[in-house]
Amino acid sequence: VASRFVAFGELLLRLDPRGHDRLVQAEEFRARYTGAEANVAVSLACFGRDAAVVSRVPDHEIRQACVNYLRRFGVDVGGVVRGGDRLGIVYVETGASQRPSRVVYDRTGTSLREARPEEFDWDRLLTGRDWFHFSGTAPALGPNVQAVLKDALRAARRLGLTVSCDANYRSKLWGPEEAGRVLGDLLEEVDAFIGGAEDAEKVFGIRPPPGASPAEFRVEAAAVLRRRFGLRHVAMTIRGGDSASEGRLAGFIADGAGAWESREYEMEIVDRIGGGDAFTAGIVHGLLAGWEPSRTVEFAAAAACLKHSVPGDFNLVTAEEVEALVAGRGGSRVVR
Amino acid sequence: VASRFVAFGELLLRLDPRGHDRLVQAEEFRARYTGAEANVAVSLACFGRDAAVVSRVPDHEIRQACVNYLRRFGVDVGGVVRGGDRLGIVYVETGASQRPSRVVYDRTGTSLREARPEEFDWDRLLTGRDWFHFSGTAPALGPNVQAVLKDALRAARRLGLTVSCDANYRSKLWGPEEAGRVLGDLLEEVDAFIGGAEDAEKVFGIRPPPGASPAEFRVEAAAVLRRRFGLRHVAMTIRGGDSASEGRLAGFIADGAGAWESREYEMEIVDRIGGGDAFTAGIVHGLLAGWEPSRTVEFAAAAACLKHSVPGDFNLVTAEEVEALVAGRGGSRVVR
Amino acid sequence: VASRFVAFGELLLRLDPRGHDRLVQAEEFRARYTGAEANVAVSLACFGRDAAVVSRVPDHEIRQACVNYLRRFGVDVGGVVRGGDRLGIVYVETGASQRPSRVVYDRTGTSLREARPEEFDWDRLLTGRDWFHFSGTAPALGPNVQAVLKDALRAARRLGLTVSCDANYRSKLWGPEEAGRVLGDLLEEVDAFIGGAEDAEKVFGIRPPPGASPAEFRVEAAAVLRRRFGLRHVAMTIRGGDSASEGRLAGFIADGAGAWESREYEMEIVDRIGGGDAFTAGIVHGLLAGWEPSRTVEFAAAAACLKHSVPGDFNLVTAEEVEALVAGRGGSRVVR
Amino acid sequence: VASRFVAFGELLLRLDPRGHDRLVQAEEFRARYTGAEANVAVSLACFGRDAAVVSRVPDHEIRQACVNYLRRFGVDVGGVVRGGDRLGIVYVETGASQRPSRVVYDRTGTSLREARPEEFDWDRLLTGRDWFHFSGTAPALGPNVQAVLKDALRAARRLGLTVSCDANYRSKLWGPEEAGRVLGDLLEEVDAFIGGAEDAEKVFGIRPPPGASPAEFRVEAAAVLRRRFGLRHVAMTIRGGDSASEGRLAGFIADGAGAWESREYEMEIVDRIGGGDAFTAGIVHGLLAGWEPSRTVEFAAAAACLKHSVPGDFNLVTAEEVEALVAGRGGSRVVR
Amino acid sequence: VASRFVAFGELLLRLDPRGHDRLVQAEEFRARYTGAEANVAVSLACFGRDAAVVSRVPDHEIRQACVNYLRRFGVDVGGVVRGGDRLGIVYVETGASQRPSRVVYDRTGTSLREARPEEFDWDRLLTGRDWFHFSGTAPALGPNVQAVLKDALRAARRLGLTVSCDANYRSKLWGPEEAGRVLGDLLEEVDAFIGGAEDAEKVFGIRPPPGASPAEFRVEAAAVLRRRFGLRHVAMTIRGGDSASEGRLAGFIADGAGAWESREYEMEIVDRIGGGDAFTAGIVHGLLAGWEPSRTVEFAAAAACLKHSVPGDFNLVTAEEVEALVAGRGGSRVVR
Amino acid sequence: VASRFVAFGELLLRLDPRGHDRLVQAEEFRARYTGAEANVAVSLACFGRDAAVVSRVPDHEIRQACVNYLRRFGVDVGGVVRGGDRLGIVYVETGASQRPSRVVYDRTGTSLREARPEEFDWDRLLTGRDWFHFSGTAPALGPNVQAVLKDALRAARRLGLTVSCDANYRSKLWGPEEAGRVLGDLLEEVDAFIGGAEDAEKVFGIRPPPGASPAEFRVEAAAVLRRRFGLRHVAMTIRGGDSASEGRLAGFIADGAGAWESREYEMEIVDRIGGGDAFTAGIVHGLLAGWEPSRTVEFAAAAACLKHSVPGDFNLVTAEEVEALVAGRGGSRVVR
């Protein structure tokens, strides 16, 4: 069986000090591999879907470790091209209470930044697949990746894949104007867009109507985005709380027929990173399954909630576990 | 001095991934030895009582590690017989927030399952002792263990020991009908029974009276159980909450003179496994000391509460620490 | 540039079992070096100040490890004298929920206890510096250290340094009468005093006026202390909560012009030890900077709050991070 | 591309205490998954070949962890059937110097032991593949596995695969007579046999000719085995030394045209387990490539030698690394 | 059954950096409890003998951890008295190759140093036992311990126990003259003495005869010691080699009938500490069993050899494992 | 006191899998900071000398961790400039026996590569200092670093510092012709050159005279180098052995008066990386002390030998420890 979901984006080595140690105390790092788009692929593989990652990594031992790490969780890595000098690194310091988590990027000069369009045979990579996904951190890597991505979107359109994009705006990678311009171009080819209300405001200049509540602004922002870029679905995570140890999370989705919010979860947080990617995977899972938007957003919010309990970026939970949470079976019982 | 408390049951190797890792991520396991009844014995040893464990384990290096582990915490292991092929294993994944903890059993073909009655000289094992304890997970291992247990109960009766049983119903080990029938037989020889209200309903078919509150049902279920099996004491833990990280706990006890509930504790949970065994140890400790039921149940609930703060199955707290919590000295101060 | 802040006190090796393990379970200890006064110095070094520690440690490999540990975090260790037999040890068991954290001291016969005044050339050590700090655990070590401290205070006065003292009363080290008498003598030379309301009552016999609220007693106790010892500033931490995992914290400061309380923080606690020292460092930082008392106490309370999120005794946070919390940027966002 | 190499055998969880700790000291285990035949498959995958494993494991979280572990190193796990109760366990204590390494098996009642022939569709599993491999530890698991294996061998013959068998005699699993009888039957369908001279003597009753040197006996034993079972190739490892920390290793191969020995390696040993499987993989690699026997046995011996430097059962080295050792580039230089 | 072997001496916490790290690099310590005499008792318990330890430790959590650690390996700790301020500490840095292992003692002010004779009821402690053992590091702790020891020796004599002493001379604890005088006194009551030839020379002033080989000096020194102190047995370890990673070891014993040397072992060293205590345990084991001196010394040397392969001070090997080495079954095979 | 030794070069984060794990197996990395020149500085600081490092690192948390790591071991980091994007990384896989150690560099786009000459005020950095050191890996980073270095050498000459250079040729960083040309230019300003005979041949085209032994070629190569570049001292390490676990090492030095070789050490290797830097530090230490060349080279060889026993790049040994090895006190004794 061919893989049905394909994600394109950068792969990185994630290094964490142990427990709540600060980077300046660290004598050892836990090593895991990640990437906004790879996280979505791994999550979908855990839900039982065929999922593949396309990327570019240097040809040495660390590449092999990275590729193996994805393969271990069931992702097809046949589309990971070899070349360039380095794998990017992300150092993650896990905060607690009033101390926020910190992420230090070391992403200059990475292999993907220097990718050339001719290295990726998108017709081969996308044939027989149903869904293509990328996030804003990919085009933020510069003109090379943007060119690769445009090829990919053209091929996806030609081959009839559904396309999703997670805004994933990072001010360390690019400014809001450039992000708005580049993402705006790409969104023309996108069906499902995932991005928070602040991104809508900061990157696309959509202002909350005077006196609008946050919920009203979400509906309005989604409508504007849908109109402006011809999107079918717009989804968002809704986060609350003021602590690195605890938080609240819900999901939102809108399409031509309406807008839906999921229930809100109060969470104790083991690892915050990757929550948005887990939400995206939930949305893709529901849309691929043809579920109602309300079911889709409940599933995605529950998936994102569970991610916060799993160490690392990958949401290593099954679809059954997500469904159990949607059905109200919380964490207090011991599953024996 | 001879040991005063004797527990009979299976010993297991418990393997935990580190921190909140899922089993599928685990590259290493922390190794500890456990068993529902051994947990009670260790807890009583920590309270300063003589406590012994009777069981059957295979004759190889892992047996020695298991026996040493109990010995370390002061339990008499002279009654642990050698034989059979294997020590059972329990994998424990510690959940968080909405993700429940998971326990995977590997208990087929274990040494205790294949025990033969003639391997246990109960007259020798119980002489000079005051209390005999087992839990429902022992007879759930099948006819061999049930036969051993009947011998034990006969000897206990003959030698005048008090007998306690913790229902400890596990649907992975046996069905409710078989459990009800076998446990019902054994309870004829039991003085103190520990078991939750759901067990009473599921295993012994005791239905809540129409419109009864949970508290009223507890009193009623205890009364029915006492009458049906001629029990002197019935005790239960009362649990609340909907998170793997936080929960509420109180205790209940009933005898011929009345029924008592302890105060309720709100807990942040380090390790949930073994809380019931810690409660049982508290009940046995109070009854052996001849305390009032109200004092006994407060002690048992405080003991169970503290267990949730200790990694592993063993409730490694002293009686003084439990008394301090009963007296209202909570966790906020630093003991220097 | 010469160091501006100098602290005098004992250095210790801190040994922690991993996670929430009890000491009786520990198979390994994390090793860190600490000391009430060194903690203040490290915190000020992290705020960007020159900070030095004066102490006495034995001349062997563990000394080198200790000195290196301070040096690593930017503290000047040129005033750490070599001599005596041993470095004291403090075992720290991290509690959870209703189980309090426990500290076991092994501080008999330490190098500092046997220090001789002629080993410390205070004129050299204090020249060019602005602030001298000690805590009550130093004179609690006995007459030798008291004599050293008197020399230090005389030199500090002569050279025009501001002097601070944190009461840090520990009943395991000395009784309240001796503490009151010895500290009382030393406070004659002190400008800024940090100590809780209970210390004021227990050590200095200051009774709460009948019917006074805790807040009123704080103001009153500070006034009495200021009058009795001619102090310029009196500061206190205000703690609340009843769990080892969560708590509340605020700060208080009073001087001739009035009394101020900071906002109160609700914290999830990673490591409680060193919170008071972090508060002291915040107070010293503000007073050295010539800030208003209200700004000083807000900074100190936020610093103490953040300390509870950092493993170990050292408050490894920058002044910018403290200011961010004062400005209301809590822990929920990820700093990228 | 379809997988070309298929191995059938049991999968196990391997648990090691850390470093040179004895099992009785172990507080934690490193967790890895293994299996004599899976080890060969992983090694071939590291050499760049398509490799698949067929086995049977229980359907729970530990299964997923096991399957993921193989997948990570590039092995196709599509042929791993779900069923039965348990994954076998092997505890490995790494010896040193005069203290031998110890292996404790917990392999009763495992999923593969209870496999049923109809669970394996060998036509599908072997179509498009070139080589089938099993070792003596598979039929040692009893009649069920023997029946499955006979089906497999019939299909392999029908589909034209080359078949290899590693004797892998373990006295804990079966006696020499039974092993001789059962293996003898199976060897009728085998092309390449790997097994030591002692196995030949103990299991197949081949006695060294009077006065024969070990080298002469190897040649003779290989000739007898080839004649008796119609084998094309017989290969053996030759081990020397008397320490758990150091040893000597060479390889031997014989076919119709002659017999060859490789150079002998003096090794310092990091992990001895899996050396034979690494040798087998080297032999299969050479025969699949159509190399001369002398080149094949040099490659296999160098591969087995390198395995002793890699922690765990898997020989995680590339074909280039093996070739470099064959070419005489030893371990002293640093590869930068 | 009452314990048959009793050892008296100090208990210590041993702290090791991980692997070959230097103390100055250490961020964590592995924690184990030890003591020259306790090491002998644990070794005998592993050989299947009843063994007890008498000592004095402070009454806090670290005491409980220490006592538990001994209990775990089967030693009777009923004779460990509570009192005093501290447990001594020994930091162990494991060397390699040309870098020697280093031991840093922190043994001032320990509980045993301040023991009072009336705290030990030797009649009760020694009744029903057969053998009493101490080493030179006990009387080296000063007059209190010497007084306790004299009481013990008087009781041992009165109750008919055999007495052994291991010289264990440590220049950090006392000088050679004091050691010679105090040990000389105590040896009057000793039957079996274990001590190297250099100790004989340094502490007891026995000079090698001109031109004597080391072997001749051993025989001569043993003869002089036997005559001077009325000893029945004198045993020694013979060590060779010039590396922290590798070494040679043999044993020597002499009595009235002659002198015997064991075979010499070439060892790769995992942990050198405790080798002498393991040898002593082997000697005691053989003498208690009534073996010939030649068998006793072979057993003791093999036991000491195996100790070098076990991490920590305890020789966690069984008598069967020692016998296997005596019988020539070295470390190269894997025991399955 | 001002620092006397100054080194200039790149700082890197070194990441090691644990034990002998391969990079492809690694789940965690030990984190240490290093750099060829920093290693020399740390070694000299451990010998008791003032030592400083000049470099350029990015301004984020990983910089602070790096700077702290050097500071911890006593190096003056006042000359480490902030700027640029990234700290280079070096992954180190520790080989064993026939498997060589592997180093994977990730050094593209590092902060030092993009340094600008005006960022370094060499007059200030070198005033009051005696010795300046760099290695070939610095100019290998490109024209920016070469320009900085030329400024440094001019200032060093002007201020009268002695200058040393370690060839440290790495083919991954530059080719032999470029290295020869650039290094040749720089060597005009160098007094002491450290570099192997192969470097002399490969980089500077010095051919061994026909029939010359390796020792004769060393003398000849040193003479040619001294003449060609006007060097005062030429030193080399001489390595032997063919295993990653064991090796041989000696030192060589030549000046106008002759040539000397040290004794040769047979080593068991804990960590090979940094041996050359330790040798360089030994040479600098001896030359700074004004020792005879024979004493200098013996000290440097012993220092390099000891480095192989210490984990990490830093040679954390004292001058006394090196002298003890020179004096023949090897590793077999335990230093207590």
XYZ file of C-alpha atoms in Angstrom, chain B residues 78-306:
229
model
C 12.100 -17.154 54.744
C 8.746 -18.328 53.392
C 9.522 -17.667 49.750
C 9.730 -21.112 48.136
C 11.896 -21.808 45.077
C 10.444 -23.470 42.010
C 8.791 -23.042 38.640
C 9.894 -21.188 35.572
C 9.285 -17.527 35.858
C 8.639 -14.400 37.821
C 5.737 -12.417 36.454
C 6.330 -8.968 35.083
C 4.314 -5.805 35.223
C 5.169 -2.899 32.943
C 3.979 0.426 34.327
C 3.610 3.528 32.186
C 3.025 6.604 34.317
C 0.358 8.799 32.799
C -0.169 12.508 33.237
C -3.164 14.793 33.167
C -5.721 13.329 30.726
C -3.499 10.388 29.798
C -4.151 7.507 32.209
C -1.396 5.342 33.636
C -1.192 1.971 31.922
C -0.240 -1.390 33.336
C 0.722 -4.261 31.035
C 0.794 -7.657 32.736
C 3.036 -10.534 31.709
C 1.821 -13.075 34.253
C 1.298 -16.299 32.296
C 3.120 -19.417 33.383
C 4.509 -17.864 36.555
C 6.004 -19.866 39.387
C 3.154 -19.187 41.803
C 0.499 -20.307 39.309
C 2.084 -23.743 39.362
C 2.579 -23.975 43.106
C 1.618 -27.246 44.785
C 0.000 -27.244 48.246
C 2.641 -29.576 49.665
C 5.318 -26.972 49.048
C 3.958 -24.774 51.870
C 4.168 -25.903 55.491
C 1.565 -23.509 56.844
C 1.804 -24.747 60.390
C 5.425 -23.696 60.464
C 4.814 -20.530 58.464
C 1.965 -19.262 60.629
C 2.908 -20.416 64.112
C 3.638 -17.497 66.387
C 2.054 -15.017 64.011
C -1.035 -12.906 64.478
C -2.362 -11.866 61.111
C -2.669 -13.475 57.678
C -3.360 -11.480 54.529
C -4.035 -12.206 50.884
C -5.622 -10.366 47.996
C -7.930 -11.383 45.176
C -5.089 -11.448 42.664
C -3.780 -14.630 44.340
C -6.808 -16.938 43.850
C -7.260 -15.326 40.423
C -4.128 -17.235 39.398
C -6.100 -20.479 39.285
C -6.851 -23.728 41.092
C -3.315 -24.386 42.343
C -3.114 -21.120 44.190
C -6.684 -21.519 45.434
C -5.773 -24.885 46.937
C -2.697 -23.418 48.608
C -4.807 -20.604 49.970
C -7.418 -22.917 51.428
C -4.694 -24.766 53.308
C -3.412 -21.449 54.561
C -6.820 -20.293 55.745
C -7.463 -23.579 57.552
C -4.135 -23.290 59.348
C -4.756 -19.626 60.141
C -8.108 -20.465 61.686
C -6.591 -23.339 63.647
C -3.744 -21.169 64.935
C -6.009 -18.244 65.780
C -4.720 -15.644 63.300
C -6.856 -12.784 62.132
C -7.358 -12.933 58.376
C -7.709 -10.072 55.904
C -8.491 -10.021 52.212
C -8.284 -7.210 49.702
C -10.662 -7.857 46.797
C -8.282 -6.277 44.265
C -10.487 -7.277 41.349
C -8.646 -7.305 37.999
C -10.713 -8.076 34.922
C -7.574 -9.094 33.010
C -7.078 -11.983 35.456
C -10.609 -13.391 35.827
C -14.280 -12.648 35.203
C -16.680 -11.249 37.827
C -18.693 -14.468 38.236
C -15.654 -16.650 38.874
C -14.234 -14.000 41.167
C -17.508 -13.788 43.095
C -17.747 -17.539 43.535
C -14.128 -18.174 44.515
C -13.723 -15.096 46.697
C -17.101 -15.797 48.313
C -15.866 -19.208 49.414
C -12.659 -17.792 50.807
C -14.334 -14.886 52.594
C -16.001 -17.358 54.957
C -12.626 -17.520 56.719
C -11.897 -13.786 56.554
C -12.264 -11.213 59.341
C -11.414 -7.968 57.575
C -12.337 -7.262 53.976
C -11.017 -4.357 51.918
C -12.740 -3.651 48.657
C -14.360 -0.788 46.804
C -18.060 -0.237 46.239
C -17.741 -1.038 42.524
C -16.188 -4.403 43.394
C -19.112 -5.080 45.717
C -21.461 -4.350 42.832
C -19.551 -6.061 40.054
C -18.253 -9.125 41.874
C -20.860 -9.723 44.560
C -23.899 -8.335 42.784
C -24.801 -5.854 45.502
C -26.925 -3.169 43.845
C -27.186 0.387 45.180
C -30.649 1.030 46.652
C -32.671 3.332 44.381
C -31.765 6.935 44.984
C -28.906 6.113 47.342
C -25.965 8.491 47.407
C -22.490 6.988 47.006
C -21.961 7.375 50.770
C -25.225 5.620 51.525
C -24.336 2.823 49.119
C -20.977 2.338 50.832
C -22.701 1.853 54.197
C -25.245 -0.479 52.665
C -22.694 -2.522 50.690
C -20.541 -2.932 53.797
C -23.542 -4.118 55.790
C -24.511 -6.662 53.125
C -20.950 -7.939 52.842
C -20.601 -8.231 56.615
C -23.834 -10.176 56.893
C -23.269 -12.392 53.863
C -19.751 -13.505 54.788
C -19.692 -12.993 58.554
C -17.010 -10.292 58.275
C -16.011 -8.175 61.234
C -14.610 -5.193 59.300
C -15.204 -3.860 55.826
C -12.970 -1.032 54.583
C -12.817 0.879 51.306
C -10.873 3.647 49.607
C -12.924 6.456 48.107
C -11.325 8.042 45.083
C -12.176 11.136 43.103
C -10.789 13.325 40.378
C -10.343 13.011 36.655
C -6.617 13.438 36.058
C -3.612 11.142 36.181
C -1.664 13.943 37.887
C -4.086 14.958 40.611
C -6.782 13.190 42.601
C -8.773 12.954 45.795
C -8.739 10.136 48.320
C -10.543 9.248 51.520
C -11.106 6.048 53.493
C -14.128 4.250 54.867
C -14.516 1.527 57.477
C -17.536 -0.223 58.945
C -17.981 -2.805 61.665
C -20.828 -3.972 63.875
C -20.862 -0.669 65.702
C -21.072 1.746 62.816
C -19.360 3.274 59.796
C -16.693 5.998 59.554
C -15.176 8.088 56.804
C -11.826 9.810 57.003
C -11.059 13.296 55.847
C -10.483 13.631 52.097
C -7.057 14.483 50.676
C -6.380 16.401 47.478
C -3.216 14.940 46.059
C -0.686 15.626 43.358
C 0.288 12.178 42.227
C 3.846 10.921 41.804
C 2.965 7.212 41.574
C -0.575 5.949 41.831
C 0.192 2.236 41.930
C 0.121 0.686 45.387
C -2.265 3.190 46.960
C -4.797 0.504 47.778
C -2.145 -1.708 49.338
C -0.943 1.193 51.456
C -4.511 1.726 52.657
C -4.810 -1.962 53.539
C -1.573 -1.789 55.504
C -2.939 1.180 57.408
C -6.131 -0.705 58.259
C -4.182 -3.771 59.420
C -1.871 -1.563 61.458
C -4.781 0.090 63.257
C -6.673 -3.138 63.883
C -3.533 -4.881 65.170
C -3.031 -1.940 67.516
C -6.619 -2.138 68.717
C -7.401 1.430 67.705
C -10.890 2.858 67.339
C -12.243 2.486 63.789
C -12.199 6.250 63.307
C -8.517 6.462 64.208
C -7.766 3.406 62.087
C -9.423 4.785 58.986
C -7.782 8.210 59.382
C -4.400 6.503 59.646
C -5.091 4.275 56.638
C -6.275 7.162 54.469
C -3.251 9.281 55.388
C -0.979 6.323 54.627
C -2.609 5.813 51.228
C -2.356 9.529 50.535
C 1.381 9.565 51.262
